[in-house]
Structures are given as structure tokens and as C-alpha cells.
Amino acid sequence: MDCTDAILETPAAAYELLLKSVVAIPLSHYLAAALFCFAVVLYNFLEFHFLQDLLTGFRGAPIFLTYNASSEIYHGVVSNCRTLHGRYLVTPWLSSPHFQTSFLNFFGRPPVFTYRRQMFHASDGGTFALDWLLHSDVSRVAVQNDNDLAKDDATPIVIMIPGLTSDSDSPYMKHLVFGTAKNGWNVVVSNHRGLGGVSITTDCFYNAGWTADVREVINHLHKEYSAAPLFVVGTSIGANILVKYLGEDGENVPIAGAAAVCSPWDLLIGSRFISRRLIQKLYDRALTIGLQGYAQLHETRYTRLANWEGIIKSRTVRDFDTHATCLVGEYETVDTYYRRCSSTAFIGRVSVPLLCISALDDPVCTREAIPWDECRANKNVVLATSLHGGHLAFFEGITGSRLWWVRAVNEFLGVLLSSPYMHKQNKAESVGPHSPPMQTSIDQGPYLNIADGMVAAMGNEHTDGEETSEDHNQTDQTVPVTDNHVFGGRKTHFATNDAQTSGVDAGSKSPGIIRRCLHQLSRQSNKSIWLLAYIAIMSSWPAVGAALRYLYRRKVMKGLPGIGPK
């Protein structure tokens, strides 16, 4: 009690006692506390999920499938894929999307093999490499002629489209190529122009929406090996190019099936996402350095066609696209380039069985850009999303020597090959290969910034008389359901009333505008409609109230005795 009274009477004594207590604590305890706080911050910063996996007994998370309720591709193909209906467990010591992505790029543990290189000459004079790996190269079965692929060989051919600044030597590409060849397929990697050790021979460079080279390669292989069914797998930017190509050509593609893995989908949303947080800015900087290295390989042409000083000073991918891609590709602005080359606008016109795989924790291609509703509306598309996986990583097993998505893609293609649902080319009049679904190259900015930093996309309105194939899909399809799907955003009911619109004069612009407005309103939720009605009533109430008060006063003044109009 005496000690307590002394402390209460003299605060200085209390501080002195506290200081002595702090000094008495061993330094090692402070270091342990600092390390613990640092570990907690680092655990959250790098988005580790080891503790969550531990608490769930390392069972992994289910794969969420988004598809149309009447999709034959799902019911006839994907429903028979055990990998897509199973669970994905990340390699425990790589339980972070950033660790997975970094480990894949710096180590990757790719299988060792040798490609067969074929130089492909495009119609515009461009030259790039096609790297082959045949099934006979990885099998132990001896063949008499292992130099060339026979023209009448019916072995399926899988065409691989790498990602940004990637080529056939990238670790993830080697995992995919080797795994596919081991399954009995012939594989060819279509390297982008200027990559794979091949110099640029024209003033044309590839970009995120460059589909001309893929189209020429596919048509060439279809002509040369007509007996072999063709499949295509695109990764990252290559997935964006693949979906855009499939949407551009529609039915007129000689492709039996395809898979798009970790696509950025909407390049504008991705550009804003990758510059949002510190960890994403590190990826942005790393991608920029890769693009600058690509530009330095072809400095002579970039110096003449683009702003070389701006390329060297670029700190972000957006800076590089401003000083290089837009000038070479003749895009008015960077946003125009991103909008015109985003595959989201083309997913509705895909007529080929397409499996799309994305990780919700992808640190490069954000989940905000995934076109849930568009994939759900197209009967040919099945979207598979996992909680974890990083960007093109998806390591599994204790040793981390396998990639889950490689196994999923190979199983999907194998089941599709043995099913009656493979696509057959239908020579039909389709959208031009370089014609975007827009009226002008300068877009009207169909994007909104939301207060919490999220980026949302709004659909472009169609002009009078304009109708896309996506509109057809939305007209005659029911509301789809998903299998174990909880991340689909709001559900949209696709329904139109043709009986009400059939009697409207087609030559009148006003009914077309009214129909378009009603169609847009019908696609909104009930809450949005009631909110619009509430805003309309509240904004017009002052004027209505003033008019009612004026009429009421006139009526009252007329009814009073001795007062009337003079």
C-alpha cells in the first residue's frame, strides 16, 4: 500500500518504475516480438493461406464451374472430367499466390526435352518460329521416320499460344507441352513475333489483340494435316488472343476445341488493377522490364516506329503501351487499345467448345475482369475458377513438380476428343478478322470507377437495327445454374418479348431507342428500378407540390365570401 500511495503521489516515480521494467525485459524477447509482428504483416501482405489449409486438414478447395444450364459441352464433356469436379490443394510450402507465381518463373522445374523448330513465313513477310514436340519424341516406342510428321497422320495436334514476352522455353509452357505430348498428342508452340530467338522481319509487332498470326498458323496446319483434329490452348495474353480470335471468326474456324488459362479478359480493368497496390506494382514493373528487353532486341525498328526515349523511361506497362504499342499498332489512345483488344467483347460469339480456367487470387489478372455472365450465357463455354493458384502456377503435390491446370486441360481435351461434341468448321459469313464490335475506334468509355477502388464495366449500347450473336444467345436461353458456384456476381435473366416489338415500325428511330432503353432497364435488378423510380419522384416532387399549392389557393380564394374575380 505504501508503494502504491508513493506512486500515485509522484507520477515521476511511476515512469521510473516503468522504465526499469522495460529495461529488465531481455532483448531477445523484443526481437521475438518484432519477428512475430513482421511475420504477421508478411503473411497478410503475401496473402498466405497455409493456416486456412491447415485448419481444413489440407483437403483443398472445390473448383467452381460456371456454365449454361443447357450446355451440351458441360453435360457431355466437363461432367466427365474428374479433375474439374475435384478439389485443388496447393503445394503446402507454396501456399501464397505470389510465392507460386515467382517460383514458377524463377525455378518452375520444367521437364527437359528438345523441340523441333519450323520457321513460319506469314503472308505479310513476317517470320516466327513454330516449335514442335511430337508424341513419338517423348514415348519409348521406336518409329522408323522420326524426322517429319506425315501429312495423313490423324494424331490430334494441340497449338499452344504463350503469354506476354513468353516463348516455348518458358517453364510453364514446357510443363504444358511435355504433359500434352505424353498423353499421345502432337504439340506445336506458336511463338510470338520477335521471340524465341527469331528477329522481326517486318514493321509489324504482336500485341494483346494480334490474332493474324494465330489465324494463319491454324489455317496452315489445317490444310497441311487435314486428317488431324486441331485444338488450341492459350495462356495469359495468349488466352486473350485465342478467345478474341474465336469470337472474330465464329463458326468459321477449323478448331475442334480450345482452352484459355489465366486470361486477363479486360485489359483496361487489368491495367488499373496492376497499379493499385504495392505488390501489384512490383508485377507491373517486372512486366515492363520484360517488354523493354523485347524492345531492345528490335531497337532499330522501334526507334523508327515508336518513341524510343519514352520506351526506355517507361516505368509501367501502360507507359510502354503509350510509347510503343499504340504508335506501332496505330491506336489513338491506350484505353482504345485496351478496349478493342479485350477478349470480353468476343466471348459471346465463341462457337467452339472452350474451357476457361482462372484463379481468384491471381496477382496479375484480377478476378474483377472475369466475364461471369458472358461465359454463363454462351452454351459453348465452361468457366472453371479456383480459390488459389496464382498466375499460371497451380502447383500441386508435396514436391511441387506438377501443375494442376495442365492436368485439367489435358483431361478436358481428351474427353472432348472422344465425344461427339467437337466443333466442325462451318464456312459462314462472319465478322471481319480485325473488325471490333464497335462503331468507332474511340470508345465511349463504358467503365465506371467505384468508390472502394473496384472497377466495373458497363455494356455498350447498340445502334438502331444492330443485333449481335450474343443478343441471340440471351434471347433463347434460360437462366443458367452453376455447379458449386458462389462467385458469379448477380444473376441476370435474359428474356425479351418479341411479340411486343414485332409491330413497331423498323424505319422509325424513336421505337428503336425505346426498345433499347426498355431492354437495358429489364436487365437491371428490381432494386435498381425502384431506386430510379424513387429518384424520379423525389426530383419532380417540388414542382408538382408547387403546382398543387397554387391550384389549391385559387380554389380556396374563389370559395371565400366577398372575394372573387373582379
XYZ file of C-alpha atoms in Angstrom:
566
model
C 0.000 0.000 0.000
C 2.815 2.395 0.871
C 4.442 1.784 -2.503
C 1.151 2.364 -4.313
C 0.500 5.590 -2.459
C 4.004 6.832 -3.293
C 3.464 6.107 -6.986
C 0.095 7.854 -7.009
C 1.536 10.908 -5.284
C 4.574 11.187 -7.587
C 3.947 10.279 -11.282
C 7.664 10.561 -11.941
C 8.216 7.552 -9.723
C 5.708 5.578 -11.757
C 7.531 6.387 -15.000
C 10.821 5.487 -13.369
C 9.418 2.146 -12.285
C 8.021 1.513 -15.788
C 11.382 2.326 -17.369
C 13.137 -0.093 -15.041
C 10.605 -2.792 -16.012
C 11.171 -2.169 -19.729
C 14.931 -2.332 -19.330
C 14.648 -5.529 -17.308
C 12.989 -7.388 -20.211
C 15.642 -9.330 -22.197
C 16.492 -8.057 -25.676
C 15.754 -11.462 -27.141
C 12.104 -11.075 -26.115
C 11.870 -7.816 -28.044
C 13.412 -9.455 -31.108
C 10.965 -12.334 -30.859
C 8.021 -9.907 -30.641
C 9.339 -7.913 -33.607
C 9.776 -11.067 -35.672
C 6.268 -12.182 -34.792
C 4.762 -8.832 -35.860
C 6.832 -8.907 -39.067
C 5.658 -12.456 -39.797
C 2.016 -11.447 -39.323
C 2.413 -8.464 -41.662
C 4.287 -10.545 -44.238
C 1.718 -13.346 -44.001
C -1.074 -10.942 -44.910
C 0.963 -8.959 -47.426
C 1.889 -12.063 -49.425
C -1.629 -13.496 -48.994
C -0.539 -16.775 -47.446
C -3.290 -19.294 -46.766
C -1.285 -22.043 -45.056
C -3.226 -21.706 -41.803
C -6.554 -21.971 -43.630
C -5.304 -25.109 -45.381
C -4.110 -26.497 -42.068
C -7.450 -25.866 -40.346
C -9.292 -27.651 -43.185
C -6.981 -30.648 -42.960
C -5.275 -29.884 -46.286
C -8.358 -31.009 -48.190
C -8.083 -28.234 -50.742
C -10.910 -26.147 -52.162
C -13.532 -27.231 -54.718
C -13.422 -25.964 -58.286
C -16.325 -23.649 -59.090
C -17.885 -24.194 -62.505
C -19.937 -21.577 -64.343
C -21.888 -22.734 -67.382
C -25.180 -22.520 -69.210
C -27.919 -24.819 -67.938
C -28.497 -26.217 -71.436
C -24.813 -26.522 -72.318
C -24.018 -29.784 -74.082
C -20.331 -29.090 -73.542
C -20.821 -29.236 -69.804
C -23.209 -32.175 -69.677
C -21.383 -34.194 -72.345
C -17.743 -33.298 -71.675
C -16.945 -31.369 -68.489
C -19.263 -33.510 -66.371
C -16.969 -36.450 -67.200
C -13.790 -34.622 -66.141
C -12.859 -35.787 -62.641
C -10.200 -33.102 -62.254
C -12.662 -30.250 -62.737
C -15.116 -31.826 -60.306
C -12.488 -32.495 -57.666
C -10.615 -30.241 -55.277
C -7.377 -28.333 -55.736
C -4.807 -28.320 -52.925
C -1.833 -26.005 -53.263
C 1.624 -27.344 -52.504
C 1.831 -26.530 -48.756
C 5.176 -24.728 -48.877
C 3.909 -22.611 -51.803
C 0.634 -21.549 -50.165
C 0.780 -17.995 -51.494
C -0.177 -16.784 -54.971
C 2.937 -14.624 -55.053
C 5.216 -17.478 -53.988
C 3.639 -19.742 -56.601
C 3.935 -17.202 -59.401
C 7.534 -16.261 -58.515
C 8.589 -19.889 -58.085
C 7.154 -20.766 -61.493
C 9.068 -18.011 -63.256
C 12.402 -18.363 -61.462
C 12.522 -22.128 -60.945
C 9.467 -23.895 -62.352
C 11.136 -27.326 -62.522
C 10.273 -27.792 -66.209
C 10.836 -31.156 -67.900
C 13.866 -31.451 -70.142
C 13.365 -32.109 -73.847
C 14.278 -30.693 -77.253
C 11.931 -29.025 -79.725
C 11.854 -29.417 -83.470
C 11.866 -25.930 -84.957
C 9.962 -24.917 -88.078
C 10.187 -21.376 -89.463
C 6.825 -19.988 -90.489
C 6.561 -17.187 -93.041
C 3.400 -15.103 -92.736
C 1.635 -13.525 -95.683
C 2.891 -10.037 -94.766
C 6.530 -11.137 -94.798
C 6.795 -11.701 -91.070
C 8.750 -14.664 -89.748
C 8.342 -16.524 -86.476
C 9.090 -19.961 -85.076
C 6.872 -22.998 -84.628
C 8.413 -25.357 -82.071
C 7.185 -28.949 -82.266
C 7.195 -31.796 -79.770
C 5.699 -34.999 -81.151
C 4.309 -37.852 -79.144
C 6.992 -40.075 -80.628
C 9.655 -37.781 -79.156
C 8.593 -38.485 -75.564
C 7.375 -42.072 -75.957
C 9.604 -45.119 -75.859
C 8.048 -46.549 -78.983
C 10.562 -46.580 -81.799
C 9.489 -45.138 -85.115
C 11.105 -45.569 -88.462
C 10.724 -41.997 -89.631
C 11.036 -39.551 -86.787
C 12.072 -36.525 -88.791
C 8.795 -35.316 -90.193
C 5.126 -35.522 -89.365
C 3.216 -37.434 -92.010
C 0.576 -35.469 -93.887
C -2.041 -38.150 -93.300
C -1.247 -38.548 -89.599
C -4.524 -38.469 -87.661
C -2.897 -37.819 -84.283
C -4.516 -34.716 -82.748
C -2.438 -31.540 -82.853
C -2.507 -29.042 -79.990
C -1.390 -25.486 -80.761
C -0.004 -23.506 -77.812
C -0.126 -19.696 -77.608
C 2.286 -18.304 -74.971
C 1.758 -15.258 -72.783
C 3.325 -11.805 -72.804
C 7.084 -11.933 -73.605
C 6.934 -15.736 -73.170
C 8.013 -18.350 -75.665
C 8.390 -22.104 -75.941
C 11.227 -22.133 -73.376
C 9.102 -20.679 -70.570
C 8.811 -23.149 -67.658
C 5.005 -23.268 -67.622
C 4.930 -23.788 -71.385
C 7.322 -26.727 -71.104
C 5.120 -28.286 -68.415
C 2.118 -27.987 -70.718
C 3.889 -29.165 -73.872
C 5.502 -32.195 -72.248
C 2.349 -33.246 -70.396
C 0.250 -32.992 -73.559
C 2.753 -34.915 -75.679
C 2.921 -37.668 -73.039
C -0.849 -38.074 -73.400
C -0.417 -39.081 -77.036
C -0.791 -35.729 -78.809
C 1.446 -33.792 -81.159
C 2.175 -30.309 -79.839
C 3.347 -27.124 -81.548
C 4.117 -23.806 -79.852
C 3.370 -20.755 -81.990
C 5.912 -18.226 -80.742
C 5.092 -14.553 -80.984
C 6.922 -12.386 -83.481
C 10.339 -11.335 -82.269
C 10.529 -14.033 -79.582
C 12.121 -17.457 -79.435
C 15.381 -16.128 -80.886
C 13.830 -15.035 -84.195
C 14.292 -11.479 -85.436
C 11.498 -9.209 -86.634
C 11.442 -9.104 -90.453
C 8.643 -6.569 -90.959
C 7.327 -3.439 -89.260
C 4.561 -5.466 -87.634
C 4.747 -6.463 -83.959
C 2.393 -8.619 -81.929
C 0.205 -7.227 -79.150
C -2.521 -8.397 -76.751
C -5.115 -8.487 -79.543
C -2.987 -9.589 -82.507
C -4.847 -12.570 -83.974
C -3.470 -12.560 -87.537
C -0.547 -14.882 -86.825
C -2.682 -17.386 -84.912
C -5.221 -17.412 -87.726
C -2.569 -18.072 -90.377
C -0.886 -20.821 -88.374
C -4.176 -22.603 -87.691
C -5.295 -22.393 -91.309
C -1.900 -23.642 -92.479
C -1.884 -26.618 -90.122
C -5.472 -27.448 -91.013
C -4.523 -27.506 -94.689
C -1.289 -29.462 -94.209
C -2.652 -32.040 -91.754
C -6.311 -32.257 -92.669
C -6.715 -35.674 -91.065
C -5.663 -34.453 -87.624
C -8.150 -32.587 -85.392
C -6.787 -29.258 -84.141
C -7.010 -27.956 -80.587
C -5.674 -24.678 -79.200
C -4.529 -23.721 -75.703
C -3.805 -20.098 -74.831
C -2.140 -18.861 -71.650
C -2.315 -15.367 -70.132
C -2.145 -12.860 -73.021
C -2.180 -15.859 -75.352
C -5.553 -16.819 -73.846
C -6.854 -13.313 -74.577
C -5.644 -13.611 -78.184
C -7.238 -17.057 -78.503
C -10.685 -16.002 -77.253
C -10.600 -12.885 -79.428
C -9.748 -14.987 -82.487
C -12.524 -17.484 -81.752
C -15.019 -14.651 -81.334
C -13.914 -12.888 -84.503
C -14.248 -15.922 -86.770
C -17.211 -17.593 -85.047
C -18.217 -20.816 -86.811
C -15.571 -20.375 -89.485
C -12.667 -21.846 -87.503
C -11.072 -25.283 -88.115
C -10.742 -25.856 -84.371
C -12.264 -28.845 -82.574
C -11.851 -27.394 -79.071
C -9.860 -24.895 -77.045
C -8.779 -23.895 -73.552
C -7.930 -20.441 -72.174
C -5.881 -20.345 -68.965
C -5.466 -17.263 -66.755
C -6.736 -14.805 -69.346
C -6.698 -11.095 -68.406
C -10.118 -10.776 -70.129
C -10.499 -6.993 -69.778
C -7.205 -5.197 -70.351
C -8.447 -1.848 -69.069
C -9.580 -3.281 -65.741
C -6.333 -5.234 -65.553
C -4.286 -2.092 -66.210
C -5.947 -0.300 -63.310
C -5.690 -3.333 -61.039
C -1.978 -3.881 -61.580
C -1.176 -0.320 -60.496
C -3.392 -0.338 -57.391
C -1.360 -1.950 -54.593
C 2.352 -2.150 -53.873
C 2.574 -5.890 -54.553
C 0.810 -5.478 -57.907
C 3.118 -2.597 -58.818
C 6.044 -4.981 -58.450
C 4.480 -7.244 -61.079
C 3.814 -4.217 -63.258
C 7.466 -3.232 -63.032
C 8.633 -6.776 -63.788
C 6.415 -6.994 -66.890
C 7.673 -3.584 -68.030
C 11.281 -4.729 -67.768
C 10.402 -7.757 -69.882
C 8.771 -5.565 -72.536
C 11.762 -3.227 -72.548
C 14.030 -6.216 -73.073
C 11.852 -7.266 -76.003
C 12.107 -3.754 -77.447
C 15.875 -3.719 -77.097
C 16.078 -6.884 -79.198
C 14.446 -4.919 -82.019
C 15.748 -1.442 -81.224
C 16.292 -0.477 -84.864
C 12.634 -0.829 -85.791
C 11.256 0.549 -82.528
C 13.467 3.642 -82.885
C 11.895 4.316 -86.267
C 8.294 3.370 -85.494
C 7.841 4.373 -81.855
C 9.092 6.751 -79.167
C 12.329 5.084 -78.135
C 13.119 7.586 -75.386
C 9.678 7.014 -73.893
C 10.183 3.242 -74.067
C 13.435 3.437 -72.129
C 11.872 5.689 -69.464
C 8.723 3.571 -69.082
C 8.011 2.515 -65.522
C 4.738 0.668 -66.130
C 3.160 -1.491 -68.818
C 0.788 1.378 -69.549
C 3.765 3.670 -70.209
C 5.250 1.130 -72.608
C 1.954 0.727 -74.439
C 1.689 4.510 -74.729
C 5.120 4.954 -76.303
C 5.337 1.689 -78.250
C 2.221 -0.437 -78.753
C -0.176 2.400 -79.586
C 2.226 4.004 -82.059
C 3.135 0.774 -83.841
C -0.438 -0.540 -83.833
C -1.928 2.875 -84.715
C -4.295 3.074 -81.750
C -5.482 6.558 -80.809
C -5.134 6.094 -77.046
C -4.054 3.407 -74.613
C -7.636 2.960 -73.409
C -8.741 2.459 -77.019
C -6.100 -0.250 -77.428
C -7.147 -1.971 -74.216
C -10.862 -1.889 -75.064
C -10.504 -3.049 -78.646
C -8.174 -5.911 -77.741
C -10.033 -7.202 -74.671
C -11.490 -10.650 -75.227
C -14.550 -9.970 -73.040
C -16.290 -8.350 -76.002
C -15.798 -11.537 -78.075
C -16.614 -14.338 -75.626
C -20.293 -14.263 -76.576
C -19.539 -15.225 -80.192
C -17.307 -18.217 -79.440
C -18.694 -21.254 -81.280
C -16.020 -23.762 -80.231
C -16.057 -25.882 -77.045
C -13.984 -23.683 -74.747
C -12.735 -24.337 -71.225
C -11.626 -21.235 -69.312
C -9.537 -21.581 -66.140
C -8.797 -18.722 -63.741
C -7.580 -18.398 -60.153
C -9.413 -15.965 -57.914
C -6.141 -14.991 -56.212
C -4.311 -14.352 -59.496
C -1.956 -11.434 -58.692
C -1.684 -10.341 -62.341
C -5.101 -10.984 -63.909
C -7.736 -9.822 -61.453
C -10.987 -11.648 -60.761
C -12.779 -8.329 -61.304
C -12.334 -8.753 -65.056
C -13.738 -12.291 -65.311
C -16.870 -12.164 -67.542
C -19.103 -14.376 -65.411
C -22.398 -13.539 -67.140
C -20.955 -13.680 -70.647
C -19.493 -17.143 -70.019
C -22.756 -18.288 -68.458
C -24.757 -17.063 -71.468
C -22.676 -18.934 -74.066
C -23.519 -22.641 -74.335
C -20.051 -23.415 -75.715
C -18.125 -22.014 -72.741
C -17.434 -23.522 -69.323
C -15.597 -21.367 -66.794
C -13.625 -23.102 -64.025
C -12.364 -20.944 -61.151
C -10.325 -21.951 -58.131
C -9.740 -20.094 -54.881
C -5.970 -20.391 -55.211
C -3.408 -20.962 -57.917
C -1.638 -17.688 -58.656
C -0.846 -16.784 -62.242
C -0.293 -19.894 -64.389
C 1.133 -21.735 -61.364
C -1.355 -24.104 -59.675
C 1.424 -26.234 -58.160
C 0.242 -29.456 -56.551
C 1.854 -32.312 -54.669
C 4.389 -32.219 -51.866
C 7.305 -31.701 -54.237
C 5.532 -29.118 -56.388
C 6.559 -30.854 -59.595
C 3.120 -30.778 -61.284
C 0.737 -28.040 -62.408
C -2.952 -28.709 -61.749
C -4.223 -26.731 -64.731
C -2.083 -28.775 -67.143
C -3.790 -31.932 -65.893
C -7.227 -30.286 -66.138
C -6.681 -29.043 -69.702
C -5.358 -32.395 -70.929
C -8.279 -34.266 -69.401
C -10.784 -31.841 -70.941
C -9.240 -32.162 -74.398
C -9.082 -35.958 -74.085
C -12.740 -36.286 -73.116
C -13.736 -33.826 -75.850
C -11.802 -35.841 -78.437
C -13.752 -38.996 -77.631
C -17.121 -37.197 -77.554
C -19.465 -36.171 -80.387
C -19.269 -32.503 -79.356
C -16.094 -31.486 -81.169
C -16.596 -28.411 -83.319
C -16.705 -28.813 -87.078
C -15.853 -25.874 -89.293
C -18.841 -24.171 -90.847
C -17.954 -21.844 -93.705
C -20.162 -18.907 -92.865
C -20.059 -15.181 -93.256
C -18.616 -13.803 -90.068
C -17.215 -10.643 -88.593
C -14.001 -9.497 -90.230
C -10.828 -10.694 -88.550
C -9.821 -7.203 -87.477
C -13.264 -5.669 -87.009
C -14.027 -4.929 -83.360
C -17.664 -4.855 -82.226
C -17.648 -1.061 -82.048
C -18.717 1.730 -84.315
C -15.652 3.913 -83.777
C -12.108 3.321 -82.691
C -12.500 5.959 -79.956
C -14.761 4.325 -77.400
C -17.396 5.991 -75.296
C -15.823 4.938 -72.012
C -18.125 2.139 -70.822
C -16.332 1.875 -67.470
C -17.008 3.271 -64.024
C -14.769 3.807 -61.028
C -16.488 2.666 -57.857
C -15.788 4.284 -54.520
C -13.995 1.324 -52.951
C -11.445 1.108 -55.752
C -13.168 -1.651 -57.700
C -13.599 -1.233 -61.452
C -16.924 -2.107 -63.049
C -17.786 -2.398 -66.733
C -20.983 -1.196 -68.402
C -22.204 -2.611 -71.688
C -22.051 -0.517 -74.837
C -25.416 0.353 -76.369
C -26.133 -0.919 -79.845
C -27.184 1.333 -82.667
C -30.598 1.045 -84.307
C -31.050 -2.222 -86.102
C -27.796 -3.644 -84.661
C -28.003 -7.140 -83.250
C -25.102 -9.338 -82.230
C -24.867 -13.056 -81.803
C -24.682 -12.512 -78.053
C -28.151 -10.977 -78.217
C -29.382 -14.161 -79.902
C -27.886 -16.260 -77.129
C -29.510 -14.096 -74.481
C -32.865 -14.322 -76.195
C -33.315 -18.055 -76.433
C -31.530 -19.242 -73.315
C -32.799 -19.753 -69.817
C -31.220 -18.547 -66.623
C -28.234 -20.841 -66.095
C -27.204 -22.554 -62.906
C -23.708 -23.251 -61.671
C -22.066 -26.210 -60.017
C -20.626 -25.235 -56.635
C -20.505 -21.662 -57.871
C -20.571 -18.835 -55.349
C -18.617 -16.128 -57.086
C -20.829 -15.367 -60.081
C -21.953 -11.860 -59.196
C -25.602 -11.002 -59.734
C -27.746 -13.323 -61.823
C -29.188 -11.829 -64.962
C -32.421 -13.015 -66.534
C -32.127 -12.978 -70.288
C -35.574 -12.534 -71.753
C -37.141 -10.404 -74.450
C -40.664 -10.014 -75.700
C -40.619 -10.356 -79.451
C -44.410 -10.073 -79.680
C -44.348 -6.561 -78.270
C -41.616 -5.346 -80.577
C -42.637 -7.061 -83.816
C -45.309 -4.462 -84.591
C -43.030 -1.460 -84.286
C -42.059 0.301 -87.464
C -38.491 -0.698 -88.333
C -37.842 2.627 -90.061
C -38.615 4.723 -87.012
C -35.734 5.631 -84.725
C -37.817 6.503 -81.670
C -39.276 2.996 -81.150
C -35.750 1.597 -81.547
C -34.473 3.886 -78.822
C -37.435 2.991 -76.591
C -36.870 -0.716 -77.146
C -33.202 -0.322 -76.336
C -33.933 1.606 -73.144
C -36.563 -0.898 -72.032
C -34.162 -3.743 -72.772
C -31.455 -2.102 -70.653
C -33.937 -1.485 -67.824
C -35.207 -5.055 -67.977
C -31.674 -6.328 -67.394
C -31.305 -4.402 -64.162
C -32.357 -5.762 -60.812
C -35.630 -4.783 -59.125
C -33.753 -2.704 -56.591
C -32.228 -0.600 -59.363
C -35.638 0.033 -60.947
C -37.182 1.057 -57.625
C -34.196 3.300 -56.974
C -34.708 5.037 -60.318
C -38.408 5.461 -59.556
C -37.604 6.914 -56.141
C -35.128 9.401 -57.641
C -37.664 10.438 -60.302
C -40.395 11.043 -57.698
C -38.155 12.962 -55.320
C -36.681 15.148 -58.072
C -40.096 16.051 -59.534
C -41.957 16.459 -56.241
C -41.048 20.168 -55.637
C -42.515 21.213 -58.980
C -45.627 19.067 -58.519
C -46.076 20.349 -54.972
C -45.815 23.994 -56.048
C -48.432 23.425 -58.767
C -50.813 21.735 -56.322
C -50.434 24.543 -53.779
C -51.149 27.133 -56.473
C -54.307 25.331 -57.608
C -55.447 24.821 -54.007
C -55.060 28.534 -53.198
C -57.004 29.525 -56.315
C -59.826 27.189 -55.304
C -59.875 28.445 -51.708
C -59.809 32.101 -52.735
C -62.770 31.530 -55.085
C -64.754 29.813 -52.323
C -64.344 32.613 -49.721
C -67.368 35.031 -49.419
C -66.841 38.512 -50.770
C -63.779 37.530 -52.663
C -63.915 36.658 -56.291
C -62.663 37.703 -59.599
C -63.150 41.369 -60.334
